[in-house]
Amino acid sequence: MIPSKIWMRLVDERLDDEYLEGVENFLDYAFSHAGRENEIRCPCIKCYNTYSHPRALVSSHLKVYGILRNYTFWYHHGEVAREPQTVSEGQGDEEMQEESADGYDPMQDLLHDLFAQNNNPTEQTTTPPSNEEEPNNEAAKFYKLLDNYNQPLYEGSSTTKLSALVNLLHIKNLGKWSNKSFTMLLEYLRKAFLPQNSTLPNSYYEAKKTIQELGLSYRKIDACTNHCMLYWKEDINAESCKVCGASRWKEDKRIGTTMHSAKGKKIPPKTMRYFPLKPRLQRMFMCHKTAESFRWHAEGRVDDGVIRCPADSK
């Protein structure tokens, strides 16, 4: 069970007994869940979870410099999503309910579902990789996303960069905004409402690049203008259709030359977007909510010869 995190609100009153007690409780928890060779990452403002130190030095840093305000999900120190938290003596039921309602951020559940295999403290995958061992691709994505998750939109903000981007892009899709109009909105928000040290991206391209690991990608495959074939696998480098002989590229009829984009790339007349099935099935099983439904036919269905649903029939 995670120790109460109320003490983190007292980072400006680091001589308070409640803050000092909270530091010790945090260290007890961290070393019992994520300690490696008697060292853990230091979450103080100076070290920023980048450097590992022994307990005495981490304790000193937290008391002198203070803990990171936005480090409310202790993923570097063994915490997993939805782990219960201890209620402190001075924290009443109403305060707990208010914190649960206002402080809940679905980004934690989203990241946990995307990289559930990296959130198991028994495998020590939440422990930062040592200098001798580089993290695998999935773990590297996990740490990068969590760093973005804990990065505030600006200094002192309770909203994180990742949470803001996901919500803004969701509004963009609902409103069917163009990429250009979304870029204009970002520029205006940064200029009119946010301080200069804001981490909000300047353009749609930067925003999409930041959160692209949250989504499922697709592949663009050039297609024949007459729908005869796709340019992929053994035909990926073909310049013309092997069925009708049409050129793979769009041509300027006025001068009879191949058209190019602003970046100098040839433009195909038709493009198919291929959405691979396997990663989508994997994603459904990675989400703890949908995975239970997917496994119901094997684990939850009662097989007693009585037909209750189509799955019970032959």
Coordinates of C-alpha atoms in Angstrom, one line a residue:
M1 CA 0.0 0.0 0.0
I2 CA 1.3 3.4 -0.9
P3 CA 2.0 5.9 1.9
S4 CA -0.2 9.0 2.0
K5 CA 1.0 11.7 -0.4
I6 CA -0.5 14.7 1.5
W7 CA 3.0 15.6 2.7
M8 CA 4.0 16.6 -0.8
R9 CA 1.8 19.6 -0.6
L10 CA 4.1 20.9 2.2
V11 CA 7.1 21.2 -0.1
D12 CA 7.4 24.9 0.8
E13 CA 7.3 24.0 4.5
R14 CA 10.0 21.4 4.6
L15 CA 10.7 21.7 8.3
D16 CA 7.1 20.7 9.1
D17 CA 6.9 17.4 11.0
E18 CA 4.3 16.0 8.6
Y19 CA 6.7 16.7 5.6
L20 CA 9.6 15.1 7.4
E21 CA 7.6 12.1 8.3
G22 CA 6.3 11.8 4.8
V23 CA 9.9 11.8 3.4
E24 CA 10.8 8.8 5.6
N25 CA 7.6 6.9 4.7
F26 CA 8.4 7.5 1.0
L27 CA 11.9 6.2 1.4
D28 CA 10.7 3.1 3.2
Y29 CA 8.3 2.4 0.4
A30 CA 10.7 3.2 -2.4
F31 CA 13.5 1.1 -1.1
S32 CA 11.2 -1.9 -0.4
H33 CA 9.7 -1.7 -3.9
A34 CA 12.3 -0.3 -6.3
G35 CA 15.6 -0.3 -4.5
R36 CA 18.6 -1.6 -6.4
E37 CA 22.0 -1.9 -4.8
N38 CA 20.9 0.3 -2.0
E39 CA 20.2 3.2 -4.3
I40 CA 17.0 4.8 -5.8
R41 CA 16.4 7.7 -8.2
C42 CA 16.2 11.0 -6.4
P43 CA 12.9 12.8 -7.0
C44 CA 14.2 16.1 -5.7
I45 CA 13.9 19.3 -7.7
K46 CA 17.7 19.3 -8.4
C47 CA 18.1 15.6 -9.5
Y48 CA 14.7 15.3 -11.2
N49 CA 14.7 11.5 -11.1
T50 CA 17.8 11.5 -13.2
Y51 CA 20.5 10.4 -10.7
S52 CA 20.5 7.6 -8.2
H53 CA 21.7 8.0 -4.6
P54 CA 21.8 6.1 -1.3
R55 CA 19.0 6.7 1.2
A56 CA 20.8 9.2 3.3
L57 CA 21.6 11.5 0.4
V58 CA 18.1 11.2 -1.1
S59 CA 16.6 12.1 2.3
S60 CA 18.9 15.1 2.5
H61 CA 18.0 16.3 -1.0
L62 CA 14.3 16.0 -0.3
K63 CA 14.6 18.0 2.9
V64 CA 16.9 20.7 1.4
Y65 CA 15.6 21.0 -2.2
G66 CA 12.1 19.5 -1.9
I67 CA 10.3 16.9 -3.9
L68 CA 9.0 17.4 -7.5
R69 CA 5.5 18.8 -7.2
N70 CA 4.1 16.9 -10.1
Y71 CA 5.7 13.6 -9.3
T72 CA 2.4 12.2 -7.9
F73 CA 2.7 8.8 -9.6
W74 CA 5.8 7.2 -8.2
Y75 CA 6.5 5.0 -11.2
H76 CA 10.3 5.3 -10.7
H77 CA 9.9 3.9 -7.2
G78 CA 7.7 0.9 -7.6
E79 CA 4.1 2.3 -7.7
V80 CA 1.7 0.6 -10.1
A81 CA -1.6 2.0 -11.3
R82 CA -4.7 1.7 -9.0
E83 CA -2.5 0.7 -6.0
P84 CA -4.4 1.7 -2.8
Q85 CA -3.1 4.6 -0.8
T86 CA -2.8 4.9 3.0
V87 CA -5.1 7.5 4.6
S88 CA -3.2 9.8 6.9
E89 CA -4.5 10.7 10.3
G90 CA -5.3 14.3 9.4
Q91 CA -7.0 13.4 6.2
G92 CA -10.8 12.9 6.5
D93 CA -13.2 11.0 4.3
E94 CA -14.4 14.2 2.6
E95 CA -10.9 15.2 1.7
M96 CA -10.1 11.8 0.3
Q97 CA -13.3 11.9 -1.8
E98 CA -12.5 15.4 -3.1
E99 CA -8.9 14.4 -3.9
S100 CA -10.1 11.3 -5.7
A101 CA -12.7 13.2 -7.8
D102 CA -10.5 16.2 -8.6
G103 CA -7.1 14.7 -8.7
Y104 CA -7.9 11.7 -10.9
D105 CA -6.2 11.7 -14.2
P106 CA -7.2 9.0 -16.8
M107 CA -3.7 9.3 -18.3
Q108 CA -2.4 7.0 -15.5
D109 CA -4.8 4.3 -16.5
L110 CA -4.1 4.9 -20.2
L111 CA -0.4 4.5 -19.8
H112 CA -0.8 1.5 -17.5
D113 CA -2.9 -0.2 -20.2
L114 CA -0.5 0.6 -23.0
F115 CA 2.5 -0.7 -21.1
A116 CA 1.1 -3.0 -18.5
Q117 CA 4.1 -5.3 -18.8
N118 CA 6.4 -2.5 -17.7
N119 CA 4.3 -1.7 -14.6
N120 CA 4.9 -4.9 -12.6
P121 CA 7.1 -4.3 -9.6
T122 CA 7.8 -8.0 -9.2
E123 CA 9.7 -7.9 -12.4
Q124 CA 11.4 -4.7 -11.4
T125 CA 10.6 -3.2 -14.8
T126 CA 9.6 0.1 -13.2
T127 CA 13.1 0.3 -11.8
P128 CA 15.2 2.6 -14.0
P129 CA 17.7 0.7 -16.2
S130 CA 21.2 0.6 -15.0
N131 CA 24.1 2.1 -16.9
E132 CA 25.2 -1.3 -18.1
E133 CA 21.8 -2.2 -19.6
E134 CA 19.7 -0.2 -22.1
P135 CA 15.9 -0.4 -21.9
N136 CA 14.1 -2.3 -24.6
N137 CA 11.9 -0.5 -27.1
E138 CA 8.7 -0.9 -25.1
A139 CA 10.3 0.1 -21.9
A140 CA 11.9 3.2 -23.5
K141 CA 8.5 4.3 -24.8
F142 CA 7.1 3.8 -21.3
Y143 CA 9.7 5.9 -19.6
K144 CA 9.4 8.6 -22.3
L145 CA 5.6 8.8 -21.9
L146 CA 5.8 8.9 -18.2
D147 CA 8.3 11.7 -18.4
N148 CA 5.9 13.6 -20.6
Y149 CA 3.1 12.7 -18.2
N150 CA 4.8 14.3 -15.2
Q151 CA 6.0 17.3 -17.1
P152 CA 3.7 20.3 -16.1
L153 CA 2.1 22.5 -18.8
Y154 CA 4.0 25.3 -17.1
E155 CA 5.7 25.8 -13.8
G156 CA 3.2 25.5 -11.0
S157 CA 0.4 24.1 -13.2
S158 CA -1.7 21.2 -12.1
T159 CA -2.3 20.1 -15.7
T160 CA 0.4 18.0 -17.4
K161 CA 1.6 18.4 -20.9
L162 CA 0.4 15.0 -22.1
S163 CA -3.1 15.4 -20.5
A164 CA -3.5 18.8 -22.2
L165 CA -2.4 17.5 -25.6
V166 CA -4.7 14.5 -25.5
N167 CA -7.7 16.7 -24.5
L168 CA -7.0 19.3 -27.2
L169 CA -6.5 16.7 -29.9
H170 CA -9.8 15.1 -28.8
I171 CA -11.6 18.4 -29.2
K172 CA -9.9 18.9 -32.6
N173 CA -11.3 15.6 -33.8
L174 CA -14.8 16.2 -32.4
G175 CA -14.9 19.7 -34.1
K176 CA -13.3 18.4 -37.3
W177 CA -10.7 21.2 -37.2
S178 CA -8.0 21.4 -39.9
N179 CA -4.4 20.9 -38.9
K180 CA -3.7 24.6 -39.7
S181 CA -6.5 25.9 -37.5
F182 CA -5.3 23.7 -34.6
T183 CA -1.8 25.1 -35.1
M184 CA -3.3 28.6 -35.0
L185 CA -5.1 27.8 -31.7
L186 CA -1.8 26.5 -30.1
E187 CA 0.0 29.6 -31.1
Y188 CA -2.7 31.8 -29.7
L189 CA -2.9 29.9 -26.4
R190 CA 0.9 30.2 -26.0
K191 CA 0.8 33.9 -26.8
A192 CA -2.3 35.1 -24.9
F193 CA -2.7 32.7 -21.9
L194 CA 0.4 30.7 -21.1
P195 CA 3.8 31.9 -19.7
Q196 CA 6.9 31.8 -21.8
N197 CA 8.2 28.6 -20.1
S198 CA 5.1 26.7 -21.3
T199 CA 5.7 23.1 -22.6
L200 CA 2.7 23.3 -25.0
P201 CA 3.8 22.6 -28.6
N202 CA 3.8 25.3 -31.2
S203 CA 2.2 23.3 -34.0
Y204 CA -0.1 20.3 -34.8
Y205 CA 3.0 18.4 -36.0
E206 CA 4.8 18.7 -32.7
A207 CA 1.6 17.8 -30.7
K208 CA 1.0 14.7 -32.8
K209 CA 4.7 13.7 -32.5
T210 CA 4.5 13.9 -28.7
I211 CA 1.5 11.7 -28.3
Q212 CA 1.9 9.4 -31.4
E213 CA 2.9 6.5 -29.1
L214 CA -0.5 6.5 -27.5
G215 CA -2.3 5.7 -30.8
L216 CA -2.2 2.9 -33.3
S217 CA -0.3 3.7 -36.5
Y218 CA -1.2 2.9 -40.0
R219 CA 0.8 2.3 -43.2
K220 CA 0.4 4.3 -46.4
I221 CA 0.6 2.1 -49.5
D222 CA 0.6 3.5 -53.0
A223 CA -2.2 2.2 -55.3
C224 CA -2.7 2.1 -59.0
T225 CA -4.9 4.9 -60.3
N226 CA -7.2 2.3 -61.9
H227 CA -7.4 0.2 -58.7
C228 CA -5.4 -2.7 -60.3
M229 CA -2.7 -3.3 -57.7
L230 CA -0.9 -2.1 -54.6
Y231 CA 2.7 -1.1 -54.6
W232 CA 3.9 -3.3 -51.7
K233 CA 5.9 -6.4 -50.9
E234 CA 7.6 -7.5 -54.1
D235 CA 6.1 -4.5 -56.0
I236 CA 7.1 -1.9 -53.6
N237 CA 9.7 -0.4 -55.9
A238 CA 7.7 -0.7 -59.2
E239 CA 7.3 2.5 -61.2
S240 CA 4.2 1.4 -63.2
C241 CA 1.2 -0.9 -62.8
K242 CA 2.0 -4.4 -64.0
V243 CA -1.7 -4.9 -65.0
C244 CA -2.6 -1.7 -67.0
G245 CA 0.8 -0.1 -67.4
A246 CA -0.3 3.2 -65.8
S247 CA 2.4 5.3 -64.1
R248 CA 2.7 5.0 -60.3
W249 CA 3.0 8.8 -60.0
K250 CA 0.7 11.7 -60.6
E251 CA 1.7 13.6 -63.8
D252 CA 1.2 17.2 -64.7
K253 CA -0.8 17.0 -67.9
R254 CA 0.2 20.4 -69.1
I255 CA 3.9 19.7 -69.2
G256 CA 3.9 15.9 -69.0
T257 CA 6.2 15.6 -66.0
T258 CA 5.9 13.8 -62.7
M259 CA 4.4 16.0 -59.9
H260 CA 6.4 16.5 -56.7
S261 CA 5.3 17.7 -53.2
A262 CA 6.8 20.7 -51.4
K263 CA 9.4 18.4 -49.9
G264 CA 10.4 17.1 -53.3
K265 CA 8.7 13.7 -53.1
K266 CA 6.8 12.1 -55.9
I267 CA 3.0 12.2 -55.5
P268 CA 1.0 9.0 -56.0
P269 CA -2.5 9.4 -57.6
K270 CA -4.1 7.0 -55.0
T271 CA -3.0 5.9 -51.6
M272 CA -4.4 3.2 -49.4
R273 CA -4.2 3.4 -45.6
Y274 CA -3.6 0.0 -44.1
F275 CA -4.6 -0.6 -40.5
P276 CA -2.8 -3.8 -39.3
L277 CA -5.2 -6.1 -37.4
K278 CA -2.7 -7.8 -35.0
P279 CA -1.7 -4.7 -33.0
R280 CA -5.3 -3.7 -32.7
L281 CA -6.2 -7.1 -31.2
Q282 CA -3.2 -6.8 -28.9
R283 CA -4.4 -3.3 -27.8
M284 CA -7.8 -4.7 -26.9
F285 CA -6.2 -7.3 -24.7
M286 CA -3.8 -4.8 -23.2
C287 CA -6.7 -2.7 -21.8
H288 CA -7.7 -4.2 -18.5
K289 CA -11.4 -3.3 -19.1
T290 CA -11.8 -4.8 -22.5
A291 CA -9.5 -7.8 -21.8
E292 CA -12.0 -9.1 -19.2
S293 CA -14.8 -9.1 -21.8
F294 CA -12.6 -10.8 -24.4
R295 CA -11.7 -13.6 -22.0
W296 CA -15.3 -14.1 -20.8
H297 CA -16.1 -16.9 -23.3
A298 CA -13.1 -18.9 -21.9
E299 CA -13.2 -17.9 -18.2
G300 CA -16.6 -16.7 -17.3
R301 CA -19.1 -18.6 -19.4
V302 CA -21.0 -21.4 -17.7
D303 CA -20.8 -24.6 -19.8
D304 CA -23.6 -26.8 -18.4
G305 CA -25.5 -27.6 -21.6
V306 CA -28.0 -24.8 -21.3
I307 CA -28.0 -22.2 -24.1
R308 CA -27.9 -18.7 -22.6
C309 CA -26.1 -16.9 -25.4
P310 CA -24.9 -17.7 -28.9
A311 CA -21.5 -18.8 -27.5
D312 CA -23.3 -21.8 -25.9
S313 CA -24.5 -23.2 -29.3
K314 CA -22.6 -25.5 -31.5

